[in-house]
GROMACS .gro file of C-alpha atoms in nm:
model
  383
    1MET     CA    1   0.000   0.003  -0.009
    2PRO     CA    2   0.122   0.362  -0.063
    3GLY     CA    3   0.220   0.575   0.232
    4GLU     CA    4   0.100   0.927   0.295
    5VAL     CA    5   0.243   1.193   0.074
    6SER     CA    6   0.277   1.572   0.097
    7ALA     CA    7   0.332   1.878  -0.121
    8LEU     CA    8   0.404   1.869  -0.487
    9SER     CA    9   0.748   1.924  -0.631
   10THR     CA   10   0.882   2.079  -0.941
   11PRO     CA   11   0.994   1.901  -1.253
   12ALA     CA   12   1.372   1.837  -1.291
   13ARG     CA   13   1.555   1.896  -1.605
   14ALA     CA   14   1.595   1.650  -1.871
   15PRO     CA   15   1.867   1.370  -1.821
   16VAL     CA   16   2.203   1.430  -2.000
   17ILE     CA   17   2.534   1.245  -2.018
   18ASP     CA   18   2.819   1.435  -1.888
   19LEU     CA   19   3.136   1.374  -2.114
   20ASP     CA   20   3.356   1.515  -1.849
   21ARG     CA   21   3.291   1.208  -1.615
   22ARG     CA   22   3.593   0.999  -1.541
   23VAL     CA   23   3.492   0.652  -1.635
   24VAL     CA   24   3.649   0.325  -1.697
   25CYS     CA   25   3.496   0.025  -1.876
   26LEU     CA   26   3.490  -0.312  -1.721
   27TRP     CA   27   3.329  -0.611  -1.903
   28GLY     CA   28   3.118  -0.394  -2.115
   29LEU     CA   29   2.987  -0.137  -1.861
   30PRO     CA   30   3.101   0.208  -1.768
   31PHE     CA   31   3.200   0.280  -1.400
   32ASP     CA   32   3.261   0.605  -1.259
   33VAL     CA   33   3.605   0.682  -1.080
   34ILE     CA   34   3.467   0.820  -0.773
   35ASP     CA   35   3.478   0.745  -0.401
   36LEU     CA   36   3.192   0.743  -0.137
   37PRO     CA   37   3.236   1.100  -0.040
   38GLY     CA   38   3.241   1.198  -0.408
   39ALA     CA   39   2.922   1.005  -0.472
   40VAL     CA   40   2.741   1.175  -0.174
   41GLN     CA   41   2.857   1.520  -0.299
   42ALA     CA   42   2.742   1.442  -0.645
   43LEU     CA   43   2.392   1.351  -0.532
   44ARG     CA   44   2.351   1.639  -0.298
   45GLU     CA   45   2.464   1.886  -0.583
   46ALA     CA   46   2.222   1.713  -0.815
   47ALA     CA   47   1.924   1.734  -0.573
   48ARG     CA   48   2.024   2.118  -0.503
   49SER     CA   49   2.023   2.192  -0.877
   50GLY     CA   50   1.718   1.993  -0.969
   51ARG     CA   51   1.959   1.810  -1.218
   52ARG     CA   52   1.825   1.446  -1.294
   53CYS     CA   53   2.078   1.178  -1.168
   54TRP     CA   54   1.993   0.816  -1.224
   55VAL     CA   55   2.239   0.614  -1.016
   56SER     CA   56   2.316   0.264  -1.110
   57THR     CA   57   2.509   0.034  -0.888
   58PRO     CA   58   2.640  -0.255  -1.100
   59ASN     CA   59   2.805  -0.573  -0.933
   60LEU     CA   60   2.909  -0.883  -1.090
   61ASN     CA   61   2.550  -1.004  -1.116
   62PHE     CA   62   2.474  -0.677  -1.322
   63VAL     CA   63   2.769  -0.743  -1.543
   64ILE     CA   64   2.653  -1.122  -1.629
   65ALA     CA   65   2.286  -1.010  -1.677
   66ALA     CA   66   2.383  -0.711  -1.904
   67ARG     CA   67   2.572  -0.936  -2.147
   68LYS     CA   68   2.246  -1.111  -2.226
   69ASP     CA   69   1.989  -0.829  -2.167
   70ALA     CA   70   2.031  -0.538  -2.408
   71ALA     CA   71   1.772  -0.331  -2.223
   72PHE     CA   72   1.927  -0.388  -1.895
   73ARG     CA   73   2.278  -0.283  -2.031
   74ARG     CA   74   2.121   0.031  -2.174
   75SER     CA   75   1.994   0.119  -1.851
   76VAL     CA   76   2.342   0.129  -1.705
   77LEU     CA   77   2.473   0.327  -2.004
   78MET     CA   78   2.215   0.593  -1.967
   79SER     CA   79   2.266   0.647  -1.592
   80GLN     CA   80   2.426   0.956  -1.474
   81LEU     CA   81   2.632   0.781  -1.217
   82SER     CA   82   2.741   0.412  -1.239
   83LEU     CA   83   2.901   0.288  -0.910
   84ALA     CA   84   3.112  -0.026  -0.874
   85ASP     CA   85   2.910  -0.219  -0.612
   86GLY     CA   86   3.123  -0.536  -0.585
   87MET     CA   87   3.471  -0.629  -0.485
   88PRO     CA   88   3.530  -0.844  -0.797
   89LEU     CA   89   3.499  -0.523  -1.014
   90VAL     CA   90   3.752  -0.336  -0.781
   91TRP     CA   91   3.986  -0.632  -0.803
   92ALA     CA   92   3.957  -0.632  -1.189
   93ALA     CA   93   4.046  -0.266  -1.199
   94ARG     CA   94   4.349  -0.302  -0.986
   95LEU     CA   95   4.465  -0.595  -1.208
   96LEU     CA   96   4.437  -0.362  -1.509
   97GLY     CA   97   4.606  -0.064  -1.325
   98LEU     CA   98   4.294   0.136  -1.344
   99PRO     CA   99   4.221   0.423  -1.099
  100LEU     CA  100   3.900   0.257  -0.970
  101ARG     CA  101   4.023   0.191  -0.616
  102GLN     CA  102   3.723   0.168  -0.400
  103ARG     CA  103   3.390  -0.024  -0.387
  104VAL     CA  104   3.092   0.209  -0.353
  105ALA     CA  105   2.802   0.011  -0.254
  106GLY     CA  106   2.448   0.145  -0.292
  107SER     CA  107   2.381   0.054   0.079
  108ASP     CA  108   2.710   0.261   0.190
  109LEU     CA  109   2.579   0.549  -0.022
  110PHE     CA  110   2.245   0.540   0.140
  111GLU     CA  111   2.387   0.512   0.495
  112ALA     CA  112   2.637   0.801   0.423
  113LEU     CA  113   2.368   1.022   0.307
  114SER     CA  114   2.143   0.944   0.623
  115ARG     CA  115   2.428   0.997   0.871
  116GLU     CA  116   2.484   1.355   0.730
  117ASP     CA  117   2.386   1.625   0.979
  118ALA     CA  118   2.193   1.813   0.703
  119ALA     CA  119   1.993   2.142   0.763
  120ALA     CA  120   1.772   2.025   0.482
  121PRO     CA  121   1.744   1.659   0.460
  122LEU     CA  122   1.685   1.485   0.133
  123LYS     CA  123   1.325   1.359   0.100
  124VAL     CA  124   1.319   0.976   0.013
  125TYR     CA  125   1.037   0.765  -0.139
  126PHE     CA  126   1.063   0.387  -0.105
  127PHE     CA  127   0.915   0.203  -0.398
  128GLY     CA  128   0.918  -0.180  -0.357
  129GLY     CA  129   1.049  -0.438  -0.117
  130PRO     CA  130   0.846  -0.726   0.058
  131GLU     CA  131   0.508  -0.629   0.205
  132GLY     CA  132   0.548  -0.414   0.503
  133ALA     CA  133   0.922  -0.364   0.464
  134ALA     CA  134   0.900  -0.011   0.279
  135GLN     CA  135   0.665   0.110   0.573
  136ALA     CA  136   0.909  -0.026   0.847
  137ALA     CA  137   1.206   0.130   0.653
  138CYS     CA  138   1.038   0.467   0.642
  139GLU     CA  139   0.949   0.465   1.006
  140ARG     CA  140   1.294   0.361   1.120
  141LEU     CA  141   1.465   0.610   0.903
  142ASN     CA  142   1.231   0.896   1.038
  143ALA     CA  143   1.299   0.776   1.396
  144ARG     CA  144   1.648   0.914   1.388
  145ALA     CA  145   1.759   1.258   1.273
  146GLY     CA  146   1.993   1.273   0.985
  147GLY     CA  147   2.027   1.372   0.611
  148LEU     CA  148   1.743   1.183   0.486
  149ARG     CA  149   1.370   1.187   0.566
  150CYS     CA  150   1.113   0.950   0.436
  151VAL     CA  151   0.808   1.127   0.269
  152GLY     CA  152   0.633   0.809   0.134
  153PHE     CA  153   0.642   0.441   0.066
  154GLU     CA  154   0.475   0.189  -0.166
  155SER     CA  155   0.483  -0.193  -0.184
  156PRO     CA  156   0.350  -0.293  -0.532
  157GLY     CA  157   0.399  -0.660  -0.492
  158PHE     CA  158   0.502  -0.889  -0.784
  159GLY     CA  159   0.270  -0.718  -1.059
  160SER     CA  160   0.383  -0.658  -1.408
  161LEU     CA  161   0.597  -0.348  -1.512
  162GLU     CA  162   0.280  -0.195  -1.669
  163SER     CA  163   0.067  -0.240  -1.346
  164MET     CA  164   0.347  -0.055  -1.154
  165SER     CA  165   0.365   0.231  -1.409
  166THR     CA  166   0.029   0.411  -1.402
  167PRO     CA  167  -0.046   0.781  -1.379
  168GLN     CA  168  -0.175   0.725  -1.035
  169THR     CA  169   0.170   0.586  -0.927
  170TRP     CA  170   0.340   0.892  -1.079
  171ALA     CA  171   0.106   1.123  -0.908
  172ARG     CA  172   0.165   0.959  -0.571
  173ILE     CA  173   0.533   0.987  -0.587
  174ASN     CA  174   0.540   1.345  -0.738
  175ALA     CA  175   0.294   1.460  -0.472
  176SER     CA  176   0.521   1.352  -0.195
  177GLY     CA  177   0.778   1.610  -0.295
  178ALA     CA  178   1.054   1.343  -0.293
  179ASP     CA  179   1.413   1.420  -0.382
  180PHE     CA  180   1.525   1.062  -0.398
  181VAL     CA  181   1.317   0.753  -0.525
  182VAL     CA  182   1.465   0.434  -0.397
  183VAL     CA  183   1.341   0.124  -0.596
  184ALA     CA  184   1.347  -0.223  -0.479
  185LEU     CA  185   1.213  -0.464  -0.735
  186GLY     CA  186   1.494  -0.684  -0.819
  187ALA     CA  187   1.782  -0.547  -1.035
  188GLN     CA  188   1.655  -0.606  -1.393
  189LYS     CA  189   1.287  -0.522  -1.316
  190GLY     CA  190   1.391  -0.226  -1.101
  191GLN     CA  191   1.613  -0.086  -1.379
  192ALA     CA  192   1.342  -0.139  -1.644
  193TRP     CA  193   1.090   0.042  -1.403
  194ILE     CA  194   1.320   0.330  -1.372
  195ALA     CA  195   1.381   0.356  -1.755
  196HIS     CA  196   1.004   0.350  -1.812
  197ASN     CA  197   0.888   0.576  -1.527
  198HIS     CA  198   1.179   0.815  -1.477
  199PRO     CA  199   1.062   1.077  -1.736
  200GLN     CA  200   0.729   1.116  -1.555
  201LEU     CA  201   0.885   1.161  -1.205
  202HIS     CA  202   0.985   1.494  -1.062
  203ALA     CA  203   1.247   1.365  -0.822
  204PRO     CA  204   1.595   1.452  -0.953
  205LEU     CA  205   1.764   1.145  -0.777
  206ILE     CA  206   1.656   0.772  -0.849
  207SER     CA  207   1.829   0.446  -0.792
  208HIS     CA  208   1.758   0.076  -0.767
  209LEU     CA  209   1.897  -0.011  -0.420
  210GLY     CA  210   1.734  -0.346  -0.366
  211ALA     CA  211   1.889  -0.438  -0.031
  212VAL     CA  212   1.841  -0.096   0.132
  213VAL     CA  213   1.474  -0.133   0.195
  214ASN     CA  214   1.534  -0.462   0.386
  215PHE     CA  215   1.842  -0.318   0.567
  216GLN     CA  216   1.659  -0.007   0.681
  217ALA     CA  217   1.348  -0.214   0.777
  218GLY     CA  218   1.574  -0.444   0.998
  219THR     CA  219   1.454  -0.763   0.818
  220VAL     CA  220   1.799  -0.836   0.695
  221ARG     CA  221   2.131  -0.763   0.875
  222ARG     CA  222   2.421  -0.616   0.668
  223ALA     CA  223   2.745  -0.795   0.671
  224PRO     CA  224   3.009  -0.649   0.925
  225ALA     CA  225   3.259  -0.410   0.794
  226ALA     CA  226   3.545  -0.654   0.806
  227TRP     CA  227   3.353  -0.897   0.586
  228ARG     CA  228   3.276  -0.645   0.332
  229HIS     CA  229   3.633  -0.519   0.323
  230LEU     CA  230   3.752  -0.869   0.237
  231GLY     CA  231   3.483  -0.913  -0.032
  232LEU     CA  232   3.293  -1.178   0.165
  233GLU     CA  233   2.948  -1.000   0.185
  234TRP     CA  234   2.831  -1.252  -0.061
  235LEU     CA  235   2.897  -1.529   0.199
  236TRP     CA  236   2.723  -1.315   0.468
  237ARG     CA  237   2.423  -1.277   0.235
  238ILE     CA  238   2.402  -1.653   0.183
  239LEU     CA  239   2.400  -1.703   0.556
  240GLN     CA  240   2.107  -1.462   0.602
  241GLU     CA  241   1.931  -1.574   0.277
  242PRO     CA  242   2.023  -1.916   0.180
  243ALA     CA  243   1.825  -1.911  -0.141
  244LEU     CA  244   2.091  -1.668  -0.271
  245TRP     CA  245   2.369  -1.932  -0.323
  246LYS     CA  246   2.220  -2.049  -0.660
  247ARG     CA  247   2.245  -1.688  -0.809
  248TYR     CA  248   2.605  -1.658  -0.669
  249ALA     CA  249   2.709  -1.996  -0.809
  250ARG     CA  250   2.573  -1.910  -1.153
  251ASP     CA  251   2.742  -1.583  -1.143
  252ALA     CA  252   3.079  -1.740  -1.052
  253ALA     CA  253   3.047  -1.997  -1.340
  254ALA     CA  254   2.961  -1.723  -1.585
  255ALA     CA  255   3.254  -1.506  -1.472
  256LEU     CA  256   3.524  -1.763  -1.560
  257PRO     CA  257   3.491  -1.691  -1.934
  258LEU     CA  258   3.519  -1.328  -1.861
  259LEU     CA  259   3.823  -1.382  -1.672
  260THR     CA  260   4.001  -1.593  -1.934
  261GLY     CA  261   3.868  -1.429  -2.249
  262CYS     CA  262   3.848  -1.060  -2.136
  263LEU     CA  263   4.043  -0.968  -1.831
  264LEU     CA  264   4.365  -1.164  -1.886
  265PRO     CA  265   4.418  -1.044  -2.246
  266LEU     CA  266   4.355  -0.688  -2.132
  267TRP     CA  267   4.608  -0.735  -1.852
  268TRP     CA  268   4.863  -0.858  -2.102
  269ALA     CA  269   4.803  -0.558  -2.319
  270ARG     CA  270   4.867  -0.321  -2.036
  271ARG     CA  271   5.239  -0.276  -2.159
  272ARG     CA  272   5.133  -0.118  -2.479
  273TRP     CA  273   4.930   0.150  -2.304
  274ARG     CA  274   5.179   0.255  -2.052
  275GLY     CA  275   5.390   0.444  -2.303
  276CYS     CA  276   5.116   0.471  -2.570
  277PRO     CA  277   5.199   0.697  -2.872
  278ALA     CA  278   5.021   1.014  -2.949
  279LEU     CA  279   4.665   0.995  -3.057
  280ASP     CA  280   4.551   1.198  -3.371
  281VAL     CA  281   4.185   1.309  -3.362
  282ARG     CA  282   4.015   1.500  -3.618
  283VAL     CA  283   3.653   1.637  -3.616
  284GLU     CA  284   3.486   1.722  -3.942
  285PRO     CA  285   3.134   1.764  -4.075
  286VAL     CA  286   2.950   1.501  -4.272
  287ALA     CA  287   2.809   1.723  -4.540
  288GLU     CA  288   2.601   1.475  -4.726
  289GLU     CA  289   2.414   1.345  -4.419
  290GLY     CA  290   2.447   1.626  -4.164
  291GLY     CA  291   2.613   1.568  -3.819
  292GLN     CA  292   3.000   1.518  -3.750
  293ARG     CA  293   3.260   1.269  -3.803
  294VAL     CA  294   3.547   1.208  -3.557
  295ARG     CA  295   3.846   1.034  -3.712
  296LEU     CA  296   4.081   0.847  -3.465
  297ALA     CA  297   4.429   0.723  -3.539
  298GLY     CA  298   4.703   0.576  -3.309
  299VAL     CA  299   4.635   0.459  -2.958
  300ALA     CA  300   4.346   0.578  -2.740
  301CYS     CA  301   4.450   0.538  -2.373
  302GLY     CA  302   4.460   0.721  -2.033
  303LEU     CA  303   4.753   0.921  -2.148
  304THR     CA  304   4.561   1.055  -2.450
  305ILE     CA  305   4.206   1.074  -2.306
  306GLU     CA  306   4.171   1.448  -2.279
  307PRO     CA  307   4.234   1.519  -2.658
  308LEU     CA  308   3.972   1.253  -2.716
  309ARG     CA  309   3.719   1.397  -2.478
  310GLN     CA  310   3.754   1.742  -2.622
  311ALA     CA  311   3.697   1.622  -2.972
  312PHE     CA  312   3.377   1.450  -2.883
  313LYS     CA  313   3.250   1.746  -2.676
  314GLN     CA  314   3.313   1.965  -2.990
  315ALA     CA  315   3.153   1.716  -3.220
  316LEU     CA  316   2.852   1.669  -2.987
  317HIS     CA  317   2.795   2.048  -2.870
  318ARG     CA  318   2.440   2.001  -2.995
  319PRO     CA  319   2.239   1.698  -3.075
  320GLN     CA  320   2.323   1.558  -3.407
  321PRO     CA  321   2.420   1.231  -3.581
  322LEU     CA  322   2.774   1.105  -3.520
  323GLU     CA  323   3.004   0.896  -3.714
  324ILE     CA  324   3.331   0.749  -3.571
  325GLU     CA  325   3.598   0.640  -3.818
  326LEU     CA  326   3.835   0.383  -3.668
  327SER     CA  327   4.040   0.266  -3.947
  328GLY     CA  328   4.358   0.447  -3.810
  329LEU     CA  329   4.311   0.341  -3.442
  330ARG     CA  330   4.530   0.051  -3.339
  331ASP     CA  331   4.433   0.006  -2.981
  332LEU     CA  332   4.227   0.143  -2.694
  333ASP     CA  333   4.241   0.091  -2.315
  334PRO     CA  334   3.954   0.073  -2.061
  335GLN     CA  335   3.959   0.442  -1.997
  336ALA     CA  336   3.910   0.527  -2.364
  337MET     CA  337   3.646   0.249  -2.406
  338GLY     CA  338   3.468   0.413  -2.123
  339LEU     CA  339   3.448   0.750  -2.288
  340LEU     CA  340   3.312   0.573  -2.602
  341LEU     CA  341   3.039   0.422  -2.387
  342LEU     CA  342   2.956   0.776  -2.272
  343VAL     CA  343   2.937   0.887  -2.626
  344GLN     CA  344   2.709   0.590  -2.717
  345ALA     CA  345   2.495   0.689  -2.419
  346HIS     CA  346   2.464   1.054  -2.503
  347GLN     CA  347   2.355   0.955  -2.853
  348LEU     CA  348   2.095   0.717  -2.719
  349LEU     CA  349   1.956   0.981  -2.478
  350SER     CA  350   1.947   1.258  -2.750
  351GLY     CA  351   1.771   1.020  -2.995
  352GLN     CA  352   2.061   1.063  -3.244
  353PRO     CA  353   2.226   0.796  -3.458
  354LEU     CA  354   2.578   0.667  -3.395
  355ARG     CA  355   2.766   0.507  -3.678
  356VAL     CA  356   3.100   0.324  -3.634
  357ARG     CA  357   3.325   0.263  -3.939
  358GLY     CA  358   3.648   0.104  -4.032
  359ALA     CA  359   3.746  -0.103  -3.719
  360THR     CA  360   4.028  -0.350  -3.818
  361PRO     CA  361   4.000  -0.709  -3.709
  362ALA     CA  362   4.259  -0.659  -3.439
  363LEU     CA  363   4.058  -0.354  -3.295
  364ARG     CA  364   3.746  -0.556  -3.312
  365ARG     CA  365   3.905  -0.818  -3.096
  366ARG     CA  366   4.017  -0.555  -2.847
  367ILE     CA  367   3.658  -0.409  -2.829
  368LEU     CA  368   3.516  -0.772  -2.769
  369GLN     CA  369   3.781  -0.821  -2.500
  370HIS     CA  370   3.636  -0.500  -2.331
  371GLY     CA  371   3.301  -0.662  -2.336
  372CYS     CA  372   3.167  -0.417  -2.586
  373ALA     CA  373   3.029  -0.619  -2.875
  374HIS     CA  374   2.708  -0.397  -2.853
  375TRP     CA  375   2.921  -0.086  -2.931
  376LEU     CA  376   3.010  -0.252  -3.257
  377ASP     CA  377   2.637  -0.296  -3.342
  378ALA     CA  378   2.649   0.048  -3.496
  379GLU     CA  379   2.935  -0.055  -3.721
  380GLU     CA  380   2.903  -0.007  -4.094
  381PRO     CA  381   3.124  -0.162  -4.344
  382PRO     CA  382   3.376   0.078  -4.527
  383SER     CA  383   3.239   0.230  -4.850
   0.00000   0.00000   0.00000
């Protein structure tokens, strides 16, 4: 049942992809290079400005599911903040020498926001969770002073996406004046619900934080800090919820090909990126079709990321078709691939086409090792 709601809020601005974000690509998904205080600050600033911020918190289960579910993958791509909520992701980043040093779990983010001594607490609306859990979470959150205050709750049960996405649902959430909608419907269904409903909601902040409702309600205990630091929260979760062992076993089995087919080849390629040569980037108009073309030659890596970023910002200063010519590009590392994922997301959100041309067989193999076969979906054969 829905909880009580209060005054109407004002609509937030349309979502955008910030090409200045520092991201890395791991197994086909972008991850922001950000620590917990930085994530808290980013959410506070977005709420103050009314800027839409969809926060995704991918873990290994997200990675596995996103390889098979294109809509689920796009939901992470189109998020304004993507946090590494899993130690296997941090370990993979360390192996590749990437600057992603810290796990930022959705539960930690919520707790950090709630612990703040804020003069103006963020208003939270819980959507989902087992029957009664959202109400208990709301009451327990409001029983203590802090940086978050619950202004409504709703437990829609196990209905279809359509039955949970009605004008009445939007009206209840919007009337609450919520700044932050916390969704708990299961990862894939929750991300799909956000993608479907986010344009109709006024709250600037939204995220699927599935375990947060149960943690806040007190129905599930979170792993001690030492277990989390050692990457053993999965074991604690199994002890709390034994049915989860099947999911973790499936994820572990699915991760083995990612280790041998993706991570290890990228680790071996690191020596090429440490002293990578200069990257030549040119931006030119595509007169016959409109839009812009970005030509890349050389090696795109962390050392050459800023010229690449500036070229795409120049090409995408307004919504328009984009063509990327790769015939001269010899290699790219996870930081460059992360920027290309942001470009793809920018085009998806702006409704503009992206065309990719000229990738050599060696470059195609590298992009596949990054887990980004979907990025090559836009590839066109050379004319």
